Structures are given as structure tokens and as C-alpha cells.
Coordinates of N, CA and C in Angstrom, one line a residue:
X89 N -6.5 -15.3 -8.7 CA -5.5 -14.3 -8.3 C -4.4 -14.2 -9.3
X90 N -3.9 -13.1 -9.9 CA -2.5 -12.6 -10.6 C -1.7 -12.9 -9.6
X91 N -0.8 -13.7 -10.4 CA 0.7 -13.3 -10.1 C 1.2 -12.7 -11.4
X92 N 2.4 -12.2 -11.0 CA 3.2 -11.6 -11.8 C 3.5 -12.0 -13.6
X93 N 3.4 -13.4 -13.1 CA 4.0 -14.1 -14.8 C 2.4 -14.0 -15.2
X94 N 1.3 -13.5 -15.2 CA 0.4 -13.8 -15.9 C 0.0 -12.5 -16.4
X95 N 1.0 -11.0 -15.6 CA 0.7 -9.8 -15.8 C 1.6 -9.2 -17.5
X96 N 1.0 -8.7 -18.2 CA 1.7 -8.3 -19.9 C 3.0 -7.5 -19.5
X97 N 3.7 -7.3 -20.4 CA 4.8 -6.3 -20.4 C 3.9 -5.1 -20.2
X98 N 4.7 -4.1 -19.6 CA 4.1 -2.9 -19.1 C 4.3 -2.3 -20.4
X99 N 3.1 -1.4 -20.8 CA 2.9 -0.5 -21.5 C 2.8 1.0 -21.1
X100 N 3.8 2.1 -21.6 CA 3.7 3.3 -21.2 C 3.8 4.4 -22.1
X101 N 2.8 5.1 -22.1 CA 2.6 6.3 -23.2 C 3.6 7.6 -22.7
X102 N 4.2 8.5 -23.7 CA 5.0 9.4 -22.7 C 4.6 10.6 -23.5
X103 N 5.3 11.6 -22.9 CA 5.0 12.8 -23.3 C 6.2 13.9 -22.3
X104 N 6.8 15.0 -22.7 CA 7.0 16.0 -22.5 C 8.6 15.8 -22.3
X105 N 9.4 16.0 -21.6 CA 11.2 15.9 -21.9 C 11.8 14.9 -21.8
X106 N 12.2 14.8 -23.4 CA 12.7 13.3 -24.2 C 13.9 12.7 -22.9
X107 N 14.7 13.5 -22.3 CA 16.0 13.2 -22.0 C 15.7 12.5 -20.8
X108 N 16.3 11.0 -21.0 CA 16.4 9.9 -20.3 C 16.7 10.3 -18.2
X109 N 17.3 11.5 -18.6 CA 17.8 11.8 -16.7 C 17.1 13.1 -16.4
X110 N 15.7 13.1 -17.2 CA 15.3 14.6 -16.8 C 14.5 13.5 -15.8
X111 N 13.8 14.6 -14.5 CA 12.8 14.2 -13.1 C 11.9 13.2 -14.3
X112 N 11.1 12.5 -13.6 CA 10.3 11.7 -14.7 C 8.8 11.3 -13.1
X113 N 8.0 12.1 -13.8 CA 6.4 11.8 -13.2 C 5.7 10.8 -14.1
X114 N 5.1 9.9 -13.2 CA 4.3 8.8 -13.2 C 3.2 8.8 -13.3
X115 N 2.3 9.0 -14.3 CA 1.0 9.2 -14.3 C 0.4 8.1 -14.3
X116 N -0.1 7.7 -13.1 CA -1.5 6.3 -13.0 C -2.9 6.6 -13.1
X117 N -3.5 5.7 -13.6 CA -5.0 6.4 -14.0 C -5.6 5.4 -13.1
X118 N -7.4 5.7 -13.0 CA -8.3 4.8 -12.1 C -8.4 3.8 -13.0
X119 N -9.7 3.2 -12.1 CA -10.3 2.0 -12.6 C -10.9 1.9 -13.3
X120 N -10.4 0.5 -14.6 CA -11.7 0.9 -15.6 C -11.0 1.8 -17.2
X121 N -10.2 2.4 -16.5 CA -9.3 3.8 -17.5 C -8.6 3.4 -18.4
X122 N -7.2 4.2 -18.8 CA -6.3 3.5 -19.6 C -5.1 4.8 -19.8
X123 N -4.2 4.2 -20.2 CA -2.9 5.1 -19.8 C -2.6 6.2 -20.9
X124 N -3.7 7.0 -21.9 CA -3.5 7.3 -22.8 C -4.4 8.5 -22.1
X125 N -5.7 8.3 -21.6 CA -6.2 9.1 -21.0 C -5.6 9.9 -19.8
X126 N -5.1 9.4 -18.8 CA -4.4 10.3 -18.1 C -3.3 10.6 -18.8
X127 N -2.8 10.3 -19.8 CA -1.5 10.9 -20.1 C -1.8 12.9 -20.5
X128 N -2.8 12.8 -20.6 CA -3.5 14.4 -21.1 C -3.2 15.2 -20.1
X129 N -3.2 15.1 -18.6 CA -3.3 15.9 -17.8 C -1.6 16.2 -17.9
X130 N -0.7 15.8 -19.0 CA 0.6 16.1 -18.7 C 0.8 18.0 -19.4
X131 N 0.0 18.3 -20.4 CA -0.4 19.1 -21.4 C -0.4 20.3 -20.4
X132 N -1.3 20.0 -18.9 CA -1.3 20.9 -17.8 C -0.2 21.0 -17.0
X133 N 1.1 20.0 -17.3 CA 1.6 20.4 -16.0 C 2.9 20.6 -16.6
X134 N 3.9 20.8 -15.8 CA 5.1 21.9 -16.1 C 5.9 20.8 -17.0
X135 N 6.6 21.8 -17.8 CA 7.5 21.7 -19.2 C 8.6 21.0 -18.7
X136 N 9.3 20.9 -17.4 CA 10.7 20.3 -17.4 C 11.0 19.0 -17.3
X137 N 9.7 18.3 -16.4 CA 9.8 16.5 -16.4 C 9.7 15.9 -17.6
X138 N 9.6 14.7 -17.5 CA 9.1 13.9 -18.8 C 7.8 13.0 -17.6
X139 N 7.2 12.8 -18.5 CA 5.9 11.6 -18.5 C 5.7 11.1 -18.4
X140 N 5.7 9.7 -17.9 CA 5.3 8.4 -18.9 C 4.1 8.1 -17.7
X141 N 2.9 7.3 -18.7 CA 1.6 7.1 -18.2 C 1.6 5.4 -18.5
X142 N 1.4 4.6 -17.6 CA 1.5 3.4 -17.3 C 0.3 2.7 -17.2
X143 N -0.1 1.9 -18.1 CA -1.5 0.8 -18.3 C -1.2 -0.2 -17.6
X144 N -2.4 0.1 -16.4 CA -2.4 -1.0 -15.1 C -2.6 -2.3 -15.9
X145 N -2.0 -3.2 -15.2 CA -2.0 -5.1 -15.5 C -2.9 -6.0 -15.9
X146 N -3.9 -5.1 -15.0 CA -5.1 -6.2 -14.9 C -6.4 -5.8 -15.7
X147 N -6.7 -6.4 -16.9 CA -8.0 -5.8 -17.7 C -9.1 -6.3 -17.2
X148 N -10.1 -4.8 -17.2 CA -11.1 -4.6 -16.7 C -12.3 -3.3 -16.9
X149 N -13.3 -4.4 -17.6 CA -14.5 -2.9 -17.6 C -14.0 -2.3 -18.8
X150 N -13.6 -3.0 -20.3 CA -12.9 -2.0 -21.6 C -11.3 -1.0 -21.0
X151 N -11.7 -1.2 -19.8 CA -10.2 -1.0 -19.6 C -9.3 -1.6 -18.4
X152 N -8.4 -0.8 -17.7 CA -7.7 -1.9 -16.9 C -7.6 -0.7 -15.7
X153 N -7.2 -2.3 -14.6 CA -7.0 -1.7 -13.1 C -5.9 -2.1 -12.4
X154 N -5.6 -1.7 -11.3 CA -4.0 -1.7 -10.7 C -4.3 -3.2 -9.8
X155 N -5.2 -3.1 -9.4 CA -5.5 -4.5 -8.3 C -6.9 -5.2 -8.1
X156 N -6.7 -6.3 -7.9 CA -8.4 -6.4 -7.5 C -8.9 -6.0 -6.2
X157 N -10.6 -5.5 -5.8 CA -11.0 -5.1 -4.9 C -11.8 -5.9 -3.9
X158 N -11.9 -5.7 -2.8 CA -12.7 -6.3 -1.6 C -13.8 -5.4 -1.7
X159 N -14.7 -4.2 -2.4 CA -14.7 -3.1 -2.9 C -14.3 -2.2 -2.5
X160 N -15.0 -0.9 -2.9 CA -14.6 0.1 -3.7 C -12.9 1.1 -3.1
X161 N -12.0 1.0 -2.9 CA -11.0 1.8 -2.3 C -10.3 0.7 -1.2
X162 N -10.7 -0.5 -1.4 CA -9.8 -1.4 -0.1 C -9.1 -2.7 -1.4
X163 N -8.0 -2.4 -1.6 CA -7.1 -3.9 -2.5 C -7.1 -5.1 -1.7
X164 N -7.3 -6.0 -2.7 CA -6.7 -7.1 -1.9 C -5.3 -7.3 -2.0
X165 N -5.2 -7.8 -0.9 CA -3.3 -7.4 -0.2 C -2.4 -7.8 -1.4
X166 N -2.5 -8.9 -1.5 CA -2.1 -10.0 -2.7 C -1.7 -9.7 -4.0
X167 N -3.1 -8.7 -4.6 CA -2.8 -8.4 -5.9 C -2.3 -7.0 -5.6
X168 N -2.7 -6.4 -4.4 CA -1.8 -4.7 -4.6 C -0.3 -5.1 -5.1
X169 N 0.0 -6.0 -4.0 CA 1.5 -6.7 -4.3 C 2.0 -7.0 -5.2
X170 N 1.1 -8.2 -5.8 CA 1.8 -8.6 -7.1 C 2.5 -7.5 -8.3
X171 N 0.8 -6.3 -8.3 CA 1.1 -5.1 -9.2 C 1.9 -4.3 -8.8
X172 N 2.6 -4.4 -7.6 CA 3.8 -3.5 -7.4 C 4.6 -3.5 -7.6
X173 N 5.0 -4.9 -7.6 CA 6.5 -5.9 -7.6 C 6.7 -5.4 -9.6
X174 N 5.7 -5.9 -10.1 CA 5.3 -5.5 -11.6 C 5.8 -4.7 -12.2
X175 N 4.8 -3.3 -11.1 CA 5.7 -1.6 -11.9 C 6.9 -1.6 -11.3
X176 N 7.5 -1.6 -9.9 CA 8.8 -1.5 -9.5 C 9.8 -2.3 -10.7
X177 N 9.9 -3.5 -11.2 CA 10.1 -4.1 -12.0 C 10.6 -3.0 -12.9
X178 N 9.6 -2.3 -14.2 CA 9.3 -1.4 -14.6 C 10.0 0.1 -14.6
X179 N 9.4 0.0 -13.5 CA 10.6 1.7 -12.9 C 11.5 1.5 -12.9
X180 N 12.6 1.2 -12.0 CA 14.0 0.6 -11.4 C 14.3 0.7 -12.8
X181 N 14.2 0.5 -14.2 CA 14.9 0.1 -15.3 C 14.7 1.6 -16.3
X182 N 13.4 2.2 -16.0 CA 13.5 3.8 -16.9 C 13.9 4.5 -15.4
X183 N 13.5 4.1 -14.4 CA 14.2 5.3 -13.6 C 15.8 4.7 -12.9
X184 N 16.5 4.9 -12.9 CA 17.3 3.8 -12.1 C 17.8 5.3 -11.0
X185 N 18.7 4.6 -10.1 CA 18.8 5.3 -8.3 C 19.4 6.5 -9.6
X186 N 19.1 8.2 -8.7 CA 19.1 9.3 -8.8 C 18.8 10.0 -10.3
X187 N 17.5 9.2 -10.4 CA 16.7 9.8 -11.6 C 15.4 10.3 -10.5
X188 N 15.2 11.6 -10.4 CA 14.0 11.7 -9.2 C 12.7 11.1 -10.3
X189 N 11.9 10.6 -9.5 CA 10.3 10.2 -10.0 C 9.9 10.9 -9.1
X190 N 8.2 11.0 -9.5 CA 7.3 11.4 -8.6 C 5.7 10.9 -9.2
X191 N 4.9 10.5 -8.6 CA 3.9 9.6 -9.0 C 3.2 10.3 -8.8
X192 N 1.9 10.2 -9.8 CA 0.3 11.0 -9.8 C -0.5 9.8 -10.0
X193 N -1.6 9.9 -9.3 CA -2.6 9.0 -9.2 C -3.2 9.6 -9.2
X194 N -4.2 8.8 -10.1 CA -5.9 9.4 -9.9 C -7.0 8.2 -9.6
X195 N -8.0 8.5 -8.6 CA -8.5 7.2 -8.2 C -7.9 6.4 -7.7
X196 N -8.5 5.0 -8.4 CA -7.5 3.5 -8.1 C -6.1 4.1 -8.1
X197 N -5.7 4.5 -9.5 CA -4.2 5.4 -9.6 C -3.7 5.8 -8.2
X198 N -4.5 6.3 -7.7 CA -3.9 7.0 -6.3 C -3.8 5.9 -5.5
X199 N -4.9 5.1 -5.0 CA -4.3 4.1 -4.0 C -3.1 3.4 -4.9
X200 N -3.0 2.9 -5.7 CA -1.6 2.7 -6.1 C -0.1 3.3 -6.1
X201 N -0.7 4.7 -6.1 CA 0.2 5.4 -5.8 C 0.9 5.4 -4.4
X202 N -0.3 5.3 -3.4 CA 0.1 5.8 -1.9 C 0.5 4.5 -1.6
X203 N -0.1 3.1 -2.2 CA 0.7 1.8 -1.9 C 2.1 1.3 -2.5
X204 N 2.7 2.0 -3.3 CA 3.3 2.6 -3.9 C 4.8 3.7 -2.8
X205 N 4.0 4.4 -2.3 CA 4.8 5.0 -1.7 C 5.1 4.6 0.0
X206 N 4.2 4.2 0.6 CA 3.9 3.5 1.7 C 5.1 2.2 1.8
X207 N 5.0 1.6 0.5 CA 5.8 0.7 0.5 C 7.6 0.9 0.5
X208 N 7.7 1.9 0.2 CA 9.4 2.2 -0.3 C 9.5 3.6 -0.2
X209 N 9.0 4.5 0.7 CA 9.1 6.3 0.9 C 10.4 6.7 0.4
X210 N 11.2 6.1 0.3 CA 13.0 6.7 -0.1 C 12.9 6.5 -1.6
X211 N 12.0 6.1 -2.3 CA 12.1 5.8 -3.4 C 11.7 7.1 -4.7
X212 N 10.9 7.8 -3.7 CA 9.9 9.2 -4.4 C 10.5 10.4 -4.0
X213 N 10.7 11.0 -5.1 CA 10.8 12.5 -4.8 C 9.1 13.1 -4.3
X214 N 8.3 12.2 -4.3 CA 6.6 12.5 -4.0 C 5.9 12.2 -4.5
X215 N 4.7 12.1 -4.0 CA 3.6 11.2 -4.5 C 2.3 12.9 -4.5
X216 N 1.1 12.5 -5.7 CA -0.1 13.3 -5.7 C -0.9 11.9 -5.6
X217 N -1.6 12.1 -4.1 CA -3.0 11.2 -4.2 C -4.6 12.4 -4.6
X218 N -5.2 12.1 -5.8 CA -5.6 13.0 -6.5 C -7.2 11.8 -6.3
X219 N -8.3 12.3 -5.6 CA -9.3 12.1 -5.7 C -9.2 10.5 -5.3
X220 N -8.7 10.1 -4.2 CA -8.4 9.0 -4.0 C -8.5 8.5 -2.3
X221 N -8.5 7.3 -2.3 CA -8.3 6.7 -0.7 C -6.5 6.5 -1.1
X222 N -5.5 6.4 0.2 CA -4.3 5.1 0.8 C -5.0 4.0 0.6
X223 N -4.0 2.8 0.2 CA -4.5 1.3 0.2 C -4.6 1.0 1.8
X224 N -5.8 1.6 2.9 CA -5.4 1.2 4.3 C -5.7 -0.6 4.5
X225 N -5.1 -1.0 5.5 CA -5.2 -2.9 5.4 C -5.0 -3.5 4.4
X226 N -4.3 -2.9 3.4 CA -4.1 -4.0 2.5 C -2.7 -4.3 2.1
X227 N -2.0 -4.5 3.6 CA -0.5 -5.0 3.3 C 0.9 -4.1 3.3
X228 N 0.2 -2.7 3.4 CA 1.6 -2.2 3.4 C 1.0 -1.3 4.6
X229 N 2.6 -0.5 4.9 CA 2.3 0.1 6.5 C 1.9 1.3 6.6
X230 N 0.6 1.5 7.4 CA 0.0 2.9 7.6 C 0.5 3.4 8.8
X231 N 1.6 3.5 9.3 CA 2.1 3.4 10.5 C 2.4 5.0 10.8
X232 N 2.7 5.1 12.4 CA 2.9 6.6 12.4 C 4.5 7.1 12.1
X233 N 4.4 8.4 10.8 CA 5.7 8.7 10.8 C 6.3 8.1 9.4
X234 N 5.3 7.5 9.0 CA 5.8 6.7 7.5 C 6.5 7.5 6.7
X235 N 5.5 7.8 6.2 CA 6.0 9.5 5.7 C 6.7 10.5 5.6
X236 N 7.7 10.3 7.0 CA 8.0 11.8 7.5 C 9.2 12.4 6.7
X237 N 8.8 13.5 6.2 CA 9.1 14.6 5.5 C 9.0 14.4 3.9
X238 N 8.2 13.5 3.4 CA 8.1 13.0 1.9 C 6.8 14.1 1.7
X239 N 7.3 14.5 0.4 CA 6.1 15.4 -0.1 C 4.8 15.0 -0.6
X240 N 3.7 15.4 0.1 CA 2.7 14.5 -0.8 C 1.6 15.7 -1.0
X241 N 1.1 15.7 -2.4 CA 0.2 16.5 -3.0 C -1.7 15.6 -2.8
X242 N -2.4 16.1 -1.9 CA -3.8 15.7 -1.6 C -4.8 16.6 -2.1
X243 N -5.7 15.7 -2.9 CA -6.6 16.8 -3.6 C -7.9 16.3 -3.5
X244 N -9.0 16.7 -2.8 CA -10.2 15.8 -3.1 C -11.8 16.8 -3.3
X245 N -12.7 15.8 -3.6 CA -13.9 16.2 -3.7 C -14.2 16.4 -2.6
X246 N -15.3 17.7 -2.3 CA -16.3 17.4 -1.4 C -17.6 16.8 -1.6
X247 N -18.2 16.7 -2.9 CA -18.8 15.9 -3.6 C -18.4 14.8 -4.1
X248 N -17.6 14.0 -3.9 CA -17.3 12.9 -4.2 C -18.3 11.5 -3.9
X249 N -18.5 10.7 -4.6 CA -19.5 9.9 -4.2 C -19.4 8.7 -4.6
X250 N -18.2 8.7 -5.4 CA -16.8 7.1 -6.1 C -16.5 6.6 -5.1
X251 N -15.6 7.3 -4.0 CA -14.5 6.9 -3.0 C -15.6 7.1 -1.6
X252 N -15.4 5.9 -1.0 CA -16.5 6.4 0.7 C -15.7 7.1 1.3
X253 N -16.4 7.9 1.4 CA -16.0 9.0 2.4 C -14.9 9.3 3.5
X254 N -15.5 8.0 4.2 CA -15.3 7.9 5.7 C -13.2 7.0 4.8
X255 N -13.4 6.9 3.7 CA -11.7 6.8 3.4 C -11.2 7.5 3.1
X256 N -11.4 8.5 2.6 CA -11.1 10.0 2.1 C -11.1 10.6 3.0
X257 N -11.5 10.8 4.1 CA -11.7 11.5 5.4 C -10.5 10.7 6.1
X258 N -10.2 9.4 6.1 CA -9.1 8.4 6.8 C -7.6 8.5 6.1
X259 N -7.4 9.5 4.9 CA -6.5 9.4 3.7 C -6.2 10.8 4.3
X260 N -7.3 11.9 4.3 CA -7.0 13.3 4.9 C -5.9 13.4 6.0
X261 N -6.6 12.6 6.8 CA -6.3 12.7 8.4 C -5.1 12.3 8.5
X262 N -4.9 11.1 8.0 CA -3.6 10.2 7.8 C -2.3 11.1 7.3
X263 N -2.9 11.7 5.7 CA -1.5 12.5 5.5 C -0.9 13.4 5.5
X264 N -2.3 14.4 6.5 CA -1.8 15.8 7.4 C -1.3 16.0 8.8
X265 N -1.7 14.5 9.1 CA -1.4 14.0 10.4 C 0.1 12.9 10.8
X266 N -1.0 11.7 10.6 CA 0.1 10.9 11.6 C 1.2 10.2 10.9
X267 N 1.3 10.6 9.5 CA 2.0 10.0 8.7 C 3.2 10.3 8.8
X268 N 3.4 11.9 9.5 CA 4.7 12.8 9.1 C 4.8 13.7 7.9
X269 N 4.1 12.9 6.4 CA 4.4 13.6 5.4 C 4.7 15.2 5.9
X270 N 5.1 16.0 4.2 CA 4.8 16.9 4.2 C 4.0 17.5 2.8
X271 N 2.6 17.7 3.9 CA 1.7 17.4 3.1 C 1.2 19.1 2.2
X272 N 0.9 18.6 1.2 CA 0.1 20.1 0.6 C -1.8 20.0 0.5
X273 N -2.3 20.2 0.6 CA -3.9 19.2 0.8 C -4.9 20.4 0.2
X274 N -5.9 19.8 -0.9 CA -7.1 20.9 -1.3 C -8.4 19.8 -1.0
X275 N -9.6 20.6 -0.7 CA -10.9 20.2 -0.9 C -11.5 20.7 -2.0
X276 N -11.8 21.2 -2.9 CA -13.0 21.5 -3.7 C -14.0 21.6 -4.0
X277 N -14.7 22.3 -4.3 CA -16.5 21.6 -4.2 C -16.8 20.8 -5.9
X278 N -16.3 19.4 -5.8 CA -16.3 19.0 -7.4 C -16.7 17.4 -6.6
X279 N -17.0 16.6 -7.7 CA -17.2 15.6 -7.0 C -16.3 14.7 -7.6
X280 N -16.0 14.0 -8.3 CA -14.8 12.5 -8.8 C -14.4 13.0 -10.2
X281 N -13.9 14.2 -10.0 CA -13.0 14.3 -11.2 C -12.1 15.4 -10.2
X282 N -10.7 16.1 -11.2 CA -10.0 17.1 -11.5 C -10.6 18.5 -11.2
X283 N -10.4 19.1 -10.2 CA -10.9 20.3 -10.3 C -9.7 21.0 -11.1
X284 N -10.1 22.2 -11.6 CA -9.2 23.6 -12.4 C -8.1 23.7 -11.6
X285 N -8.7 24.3 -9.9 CA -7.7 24.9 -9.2 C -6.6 24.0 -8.8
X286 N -7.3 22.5 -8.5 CA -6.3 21.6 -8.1 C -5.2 21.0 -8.8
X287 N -5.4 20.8 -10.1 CA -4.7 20.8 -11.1 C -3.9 21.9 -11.0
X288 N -3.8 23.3 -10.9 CA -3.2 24.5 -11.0 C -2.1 24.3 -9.9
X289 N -2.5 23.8 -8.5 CA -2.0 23.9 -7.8 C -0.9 22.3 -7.9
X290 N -1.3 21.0 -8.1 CA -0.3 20.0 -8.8 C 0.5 20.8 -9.6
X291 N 0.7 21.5 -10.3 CA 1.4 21.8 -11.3 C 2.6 22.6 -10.5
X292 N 2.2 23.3 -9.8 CA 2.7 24.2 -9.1 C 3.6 23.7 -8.2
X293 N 3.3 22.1 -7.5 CA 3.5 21.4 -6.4 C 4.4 20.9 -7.2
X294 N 4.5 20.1 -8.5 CA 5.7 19.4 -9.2 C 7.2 20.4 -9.4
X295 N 6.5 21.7 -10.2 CA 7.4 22.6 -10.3 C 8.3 22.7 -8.9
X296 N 7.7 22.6 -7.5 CA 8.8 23.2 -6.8 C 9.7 21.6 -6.3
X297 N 8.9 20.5 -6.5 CA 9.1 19.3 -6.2 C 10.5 18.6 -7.0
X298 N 10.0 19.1 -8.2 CA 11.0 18.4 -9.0 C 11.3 19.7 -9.6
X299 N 12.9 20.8 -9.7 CA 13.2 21.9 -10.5 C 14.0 21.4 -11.3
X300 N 13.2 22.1 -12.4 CA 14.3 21.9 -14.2 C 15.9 21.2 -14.2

């Protein structure tokens, strides 16, 4: 098991508005990935934030991942933790209180993301869980009302065949439902990547989320 002192200095690639108190989105990538890769999807989205794309802790697979798994879409409680305490660490020091953040996950990224936001809702101007499960049972609260009134951007395959289902179906339900959020939600017919439209529509969702 990781703890903390065994996790590297965080490494983060950035891209788009230099200035230290502009909104600042969080780009987390899946499993396996690396923070240079998702940093691309910044190129699509709007001109006023700044960027920075964060290389998960733990290497794995030629590249790295946010936590270890019980499999595929369920963390073990422990290391979700450890890597939260990690990035929070991390954030709190580029973002400090009334710099808005807002977090993009993709994949693993996303359960990170929503464990992430689950854990500290006052902390996000919003979260995009992008092709992804919630970390459900693994330590932080799926409770009813979690959420309520935090913006969250949901984007998923109907072809998907990465994420089971029946958690993406439990992720849907959860953040149009009993979470409270205030949710924006797409399906697509794509299977474990980025659709066009959904991207179009993230972009759109930051723009109103976070203004210039």
C-alpha cells in the first residue's frame, strides 16, 4: 500500500492563462496515461482559465494511476485517500481559498475527480466526470444531497466497454438524482473515449462555470 511519503513531488504540465488568480481547471487523465496527454484537450477548451494537468502518483502500465484497484472503477479506500491527501497537498498551494478550480477527469481521472469532490464539495467551482464511474464504497460519501447545487459536467459512452456498466448507470443516477448536484449529463453513441459533441459541450459548461 502507498502512503504519502512514498508518493513523488507532484508533476504538472500547464497550458493556457499564465496569471496565477486566473479560474484554474484540473486536468486528470485515466489509467495507465500521463499528464501531457490529457493536457491536449486544453487546446479545445476555452481561452480564459489556465491548465495545469497533474501526473497521478502511482506508476503503472508505462504510465501512472490515481489509486490502486479492487478492479476496474472500484479504489481501494486507502490509496484513493492517500492520493487525495497528495493532490490536496498540491492544490491548496497553486490554488489557495478564492482562486475558483474546477476538475476534469477522464476515466480513472474522473473517479478521482468525483472522490475528489465527494470529499470536500465547497472546494470546487465543479467537477466534469468524463467517461467515468464515482469512487462508490471506497471511503468517501455517496450520500443523499452531497452535492447539492455543485455543478457537475457527465459525459458517457453508450458503447463503453472500459467502465461496467451497471457503474456508469450508478454514476448517472447518482448525479441527476440523489446527489442534489446540478447536473449537465450527455450519452453519445462512442464508446471509451471523448466524443466531438461532448467536448463541445465541456467547453461550453467551463465557459459558463468559470467567466473570464
Amino acid at each position: 500500500m502507498h502512503n504519502h511519503m512514498t508518493f513523488p513531488p507532484p508533476v504538472a504540465a500547464t497550458a493556457g492563462n499564465p496569471d496565477p488568480a486566473a479560474p484554474l481547471v484540473v486536468l486528470l487523465h485515466g489509467r495507465g496515461s500521463h499528464e501531457q496527454e490529457i493536457l491536449s484537450l486544453a487546446g479545445h477548451l476555452p481561452a480564459g482559465p489556465a491548465y495545469a494537468a497533474v501526473r497521478a502518483p502511482i506508476a503503472e502500465g508505462g504510465g501512472y494511476a490515481w489509486f490502486a484497484n479492487r478492479g476496474v472503477g472500484r479504489p481501494v479506500a486507502a490509496s484513493l485517500r492517500a492520493a487525495m491527501g497528495w493532490f490536496r497537498r498540491w492544490l491548496d498551494e497553486v490554488a489557495p481559498a478564492g482562486r475558483p478550480v474546477a476538475l476534469v477527469g477522464f476515466s480513472g481521472g474522473a473517479a478521482f475527480a468525483g472522490g475528489l469532490l465527494l470529499d470536500d464539495p465547497a472546494r470546487y467551482a465543479g467537477a466534469a466526470i468524463l467517461y467515468g464511474t464515482l469512487p462508490f464504497d471506497a471511503g468517501v460519501p455517496t450520500t443523499p444531497d452531497r452535492l447539492a447545487g455543485v455543478p457537475v459536467f457527465v459525459a458517457q459512452g453508450e458503447h463503453d466497454t472500459v467502465i461496467p456498466r451497471e457503474l456508469l448507470d450508478r454514476t448517472w443516477a447518482y448525479l441527476r438524482g440523489e446527489s442534489g448536484a446540478a447536473a449537465t449529463a450527455r450519452r453519445d453513441p462512442v464508446g471509451h473515449q471523448i466524443a466531438p459533441p461532448a467536448l463541445t459541450g465541456l467547453s461550453d459548461w467551463l465557459r459558463e462555470r468559470l467567466p473570464a
